[in-house]
PDB file of C-alpha atoms in Angstrom:
ATOM      1  CA  GLN A  44     110.854 112.159 109.411  1.00  0.00           C
ATOM      2  CA  VAL A  45     107.829 110.346 108.109  1.00  0.00           C
ATOM      3  CA  GLN A  46     107.743 106.967 106.343  1.00  0.00           C
ATOM      4  CA  LEU A  47     105.012 106.253 103.800  1.00  0.00           C
ATOM      5  CA  VAL A  48     103.665 102.926 102.546  1.00  0.00           C
ATOM      6  CA  GLU A  49     101.064 102.613  99.794  1.00  0.00           C
ATOM      7  CA  SER A  50      98.635  99.728  99.378  1.00  0.00           C
ATOM      8  CA  GLY A  51      95.483  98.878  97.477  1.00  0.00           C
ATOM      9  CA  GLY A  52      96.761  98.747  93.929  1.00  0.00           C
ATOM     10  CA  GLY A  53      95.738  96.025  91.530  1.00  0.00           C
ATOM     11  CA  LEU A  54      94.031  95.137  88.276  1.00  0.00           C
ATOM     12  CA  VAL A  55      90.618  96.577  87.467  1.00  0.00           C
ATOM     13  CA  GLN A  56      88.479  96.858  84.351  1.00  0.00           C
ATOM     14  CA  ALA A  57      87.858 100.195  82.706  1.00  0.00           C
ATOM     15  CA  GLY A  58      84.946 101.939  84.364  1.00  0.00           C
ATOM     16  CA  GLY A  59      85.657 100.283  87.682  1.00  0.00           C
ATOM     17  CA  SER A  60      86.845 101.652  91.005  1.00  0.00           C
ATOM     18  CA  LEU A  61      89.848 101.181  93.223  1.00  0.00           C
ATOM     19  CA  GLY A  62      90.922 102.675  96.534  1.00  0.00           C
ATOM     20  CA  LEU A  63      94.502 103.353  97.522  1.00  0.00           C
ATOM     21  CA  THR A  64      95.783 103.804 101.068  1.00  0.00           C
ATOM     22  CA  CYS A  65      98.928 105.551 102.249  1.00  0.00           C
ATOM     23  CA  ALA A  66      99.907 104.603 105.795  1.00  0.00           C
ATOM     24  CA  ALA A  67     102.366 106.882 107.544  1.00  0.00           C
ATOM     25  CA  SER A  68     104.680 106.190 110.440  1.00  0.00           C
ATOM     26  CA  GLY A  69     107.418 107.994 112.297  1.00  0.00           C
ATOM     27  CA  ARG A  70     105.608 111.320 112.626  1.00  0.00           C
ATOM     28  CA  SER A  71     102.061 112.593 112.587  1.00  0.00           C
ATOM     29  CA  ILE A  72     100.805 113.442 109.117  1.00  0.00           C
ATOM     30  CA  SER A  73      98.962 116.424 110.589  1.00  0.00           C
ATOM     31  CA  THR A  74     102.106 118.510 110.054  1.00  0.00           C
ATOM     32  CA  TYR A  75     102.413 117.606 106.362  1.00  0.00           C
ATOM     33  CA  ILE A  76     100.827 118.502 103.086  1.00  0.00           C
ATOM     34  CA  LEU A  77     100.095 115.188 101.384  1.00  0.00           C
ATOM     35  CA  GLY A  78      99.839 114.257  97.749  1.00  0.00           C
ATOM     36  CA  TRP A  79      99.416 111.454  95.242  1.00  0.00           C
ATOM     37  CA  PHE A  80     101.512 111.170  92.117  1.00  0.00           C
ATOM     38  CA  ARG A  81     101.726 108.567  89.371  1.00  0.00           C
ATOM     39  CA  GLN A  82     104.173 107.399  86.754  1.00  0.00           C
ATOM     40  CA  ALA A  83     103.173 105.463  83.666  1.00  0.00           C
ATOM     41  CA  PRO A  84     105.697 103.406  81.678  1.00  0.00           C
ATOM     42  CA  GLY A  85     107.912 105.652  79.577  1.00  0.00           C
ATOM     43  CA  LYS A  86     106.461 108.818  81.075  1.00  0.00           C
ATOM     44  CA  GLU A  87     107.507 111.272  83.745  1.00  0.00           C
ATOM     45  CA  ARG A  88     105.950 111.218  87.179  1.00  0.00           C
ATOM     46  CA  GLU A  89     102.916 113.481  87.309  1.00  0.00           C
ATOM     47  CA  PHE A  90     100.825 115.128  89.987  1.00  0.00           C
ATOM     48  CA  VAL A  91      97.444 113.558  90.735  1.00  0.00           C
ATOM     49  CA  ALA A  92      96.022 115.185  93.859  1.00  0.00           C
ATOM     50  CA  GLN A  93      96.943 117.060  97.019  1.00  0.00           C
ATOM     51  CA  THR A  94      95.375 117.718 100.418  1.00  0.00           C
ATOM     52  CA  SER A  95      96.317 120.455 102.850  1.00  0.00           C
ATOM     53  CA  ARG A  96      97.355 120.006 106.462  1.00  0.00           C
ATOM     54  CA  SER A  97      94.238 121.003 108.280  1.00  0.00           C
ATOM     55  CA  ASP A  98      91.505 122.848 106.400  1.00  0.00           C
ATOM     56  CA  GLY A  99      90.702 120.057 103.975  1.00  0.00           C
ATOM     57  CA  THR A 100      91.639 122.033 100.890  1.00  0.00           C
ATOM     58  CA  THR A 101      92.230 119.707  97.945  1.00  0.00           C
ATOM     59  CA  SER A 102      93.462 120.080  94.403  1.00  0.00           C
ATOM     60  CA  TYR A 103      93.459 117.696  91.451  1.00  0.00           C
ATOM     61  CA  ALA A 104      95.017 117.236  88.071  1.00  0.00           C
ATOM     62  CA  ASP A 105      92.527 118.020  85.318  1.00  0.00           C
ATOM     63  CA  SER A 106      92.798 114.451  84.065  1.00  0.00           C
ATOM     64  CA  VAL A 107      91.338 113.009  87.276  1.00  0.00           C
ATOM     65  CA  LYS A 108      89.040 115.814  88.445  1.00  0.00           C
ATOM     66  CA  GLY A 109      85.545 114.528  89.121  1.00  0.00           C
ATOM     67  CA  ARG A 110      86.701 110.890  89.171  1.00  0.00           C
ATOM     68  CA  PHE A 111      89.283 110.732  91.977  1.00  0.00           C
ATOM     69  CA  THR A 112      88.887 111.837  95.594  1.00  0.00           C
ATOM     70  CA  ILE A 113      91.766 112.439  97.986  1.00  0.00           C
ATOM     71  CA  SER A 114      91.186 112.357 101.728  1.00  0.00           C
ATOM     72  CA  ARG A 115      93.121 112.062 104.944  1.00  0.00           C
ATOM     73  CA  ASP A 116      92.512 110.838 108.465  1.00  0.00           C
ATOM     74  CA  ASN A 117      95.066 112.475 110.724  1.00  0.00           C
ATOM     75  CA  ALA A 118      93.927 110.401 113.699  1.00  0.00           C
ATOM     76  CA  LYS A 119      94.750 107.203 111.794  1.00  0.00           C
ATOM     77  CA  ASN A 120      97.856 108.746 110.209  1.00  0.00           C
ATOM     78  CA  THR A 121      96.528 107.665 106.832  1.00  0.00           C
ATOM     79  CA  MET A 122      95.715 109.180 103.451  1.00  0.00           C
ATOM     80  CA  TYR A 123      93.424 107.756 100.792  1.00  0.00           C
ATOM     81  CA  LEU A 124      92.759 108.033  97.083  1.00  0.00           C
ATOM     82  CA  GLN A 125      89.396 106.801  95.836  1.00  0.00           C
ATOM     83  CA  MET A 126      89.486 106.274  92.098  1.00  0.00           C
ATOM     84  CA  ASN A 127      86.231 105.881  90.158  1.00  0.00           C
ATOM     85  CA  SER A 128      85.420 105.576  86.462  1.00  0.00           C
ATOM     86  CA  LEU A 129      88.919 104.335  85.816  1.00  0.00           C
ATOM     87  CA  LYS A 130      90.364 104.536  82.333  1.00  0.00           C
ATOM     88  CA  ALA A 131      93.192 102.643  80.659  1.00  0.00           C
ATOM     89  CA  GLU A 132      95.262 105.830  80.759  1.00  0.00           C
ATOM     90  CA  ASP A 133      95.118 105.766  84.563  1.00  0.00           C
ATOM     91  CA  THR A 134      97.449 102.752  84.490  1.00  0.00           C
ATOM     92  CA  ALA A 135     100.589 103.693  86.411  1.00  0.00           C
ATOM     93  CA  VAL A 136     102.568 103.238  89.590  1.00  0.00           C
ATOM     94  CA  TYR A 137     100.946 105.461  92.185  1.00  0.00           C
ATOM     95  CA  TYR A 138     103.035 107.146  94.874  1.00  0.00           C
ATOM     96  CA  CYS A 139     102.063 109.004  98.004  1.00  0.00           C
ATOM     97  CA  ALA A 140     104.224 111.867  99.161  1.00  0.00           C
ATOM     98  CA  ALA A 141     104.546 114.400 101.961  1.00  0.00           C
ATOM     99  CA  LYS A 142     106.011 117.862 102.369  1.00  0.00           C
ATOM    100  CA  VAL A 143     106.226 120.512 105.047  1.00  0.00           C
ATOM    101  CA  VAL A 144     106.622 123.697 103.050  1.00  0.00           C
ATOM    102  CA  SER A 145     103.695 124.490 100.771  1.00  0.00           C
ATOM    103  CA  SER A 146     105.878 126.253  98.221  1.00  0.00           C
ATOM    104  CA  GLY A 147     108.538 123.555  98.139  1.00  0.00           C
ATOM    105  CA  GLY A 148     108.837 120.144  96.596  1.00  0.00           C
ATOM    106  CA  TYR A 149     107.766 116.903  98.186  1.00  0.00           C
ATOM    107  CA  ASN A 150     110.374 115.558 100.580  1.00  0.00           C
ATOM    108  CA  TYR A 151     109.104 112.097 101.463  1.00  0.00           C
ATOM    109  CA  TRP A 152     107.890 109.348  99.145  1.00  0.00           C
ATOM    110  CA  GLY A 153     106.430 105.891  99.401  1.00  0.00           C
ATOM    111  CA  GLN A 154     107.614 102.951  97.330  1.00  0.00           C
ATOM    112  CA  GLY A 155     104.611 102.979  95.017  1.00  0.00           C
ATOM    113  CA  THR A 156     101.744 100.641  94.181  1.00  0.00           C
ATOM    114  CA  GLN A 157     100.805  99.429  90.712  1.00  0.00           C
ATOM    115  CA  VAL A 158      97.388 100.223  89.284  1.00  0.00           C
ATOM    116  CA  THR A 159      96.480  98.543  86.015  1.00  0.00           C
ATOM    117  CA  VAL A 160      93.249  99.340  84.193  1.00  0.00           C
ATOM    118  CA  SER A 161      92.268  96.921  81.442  1.00  0.00           C
ATOM    119  CA  SER A 162      90.250  98.202  78.525  1.00  0.00           C
TER     120      SER A 162
END
């Protein structure tokens, strides 16, 4: 199975940018669909973005479309989330996740990294 560790969270002013990294170990990420999720205080965890195994297909939540970019480097066993034009409502714990079956739920999760956007 794969282990995931997020990094890159922190405090940023509204309108600023931040990049998150998800480092994988244990297995190659090339066999997994990868995603980013987030959970704000008092709210349920929500989908942010997803990238496919090989053809680079990506999808985004409407709330982040045009501002966030998900990418992956299978050779480095790493996934990224570049976040631009950050808003206060982007404040949350961000999680990376992996799954094998496209129609199923995510099986593997990182521990999360805090992103705080000050207004």
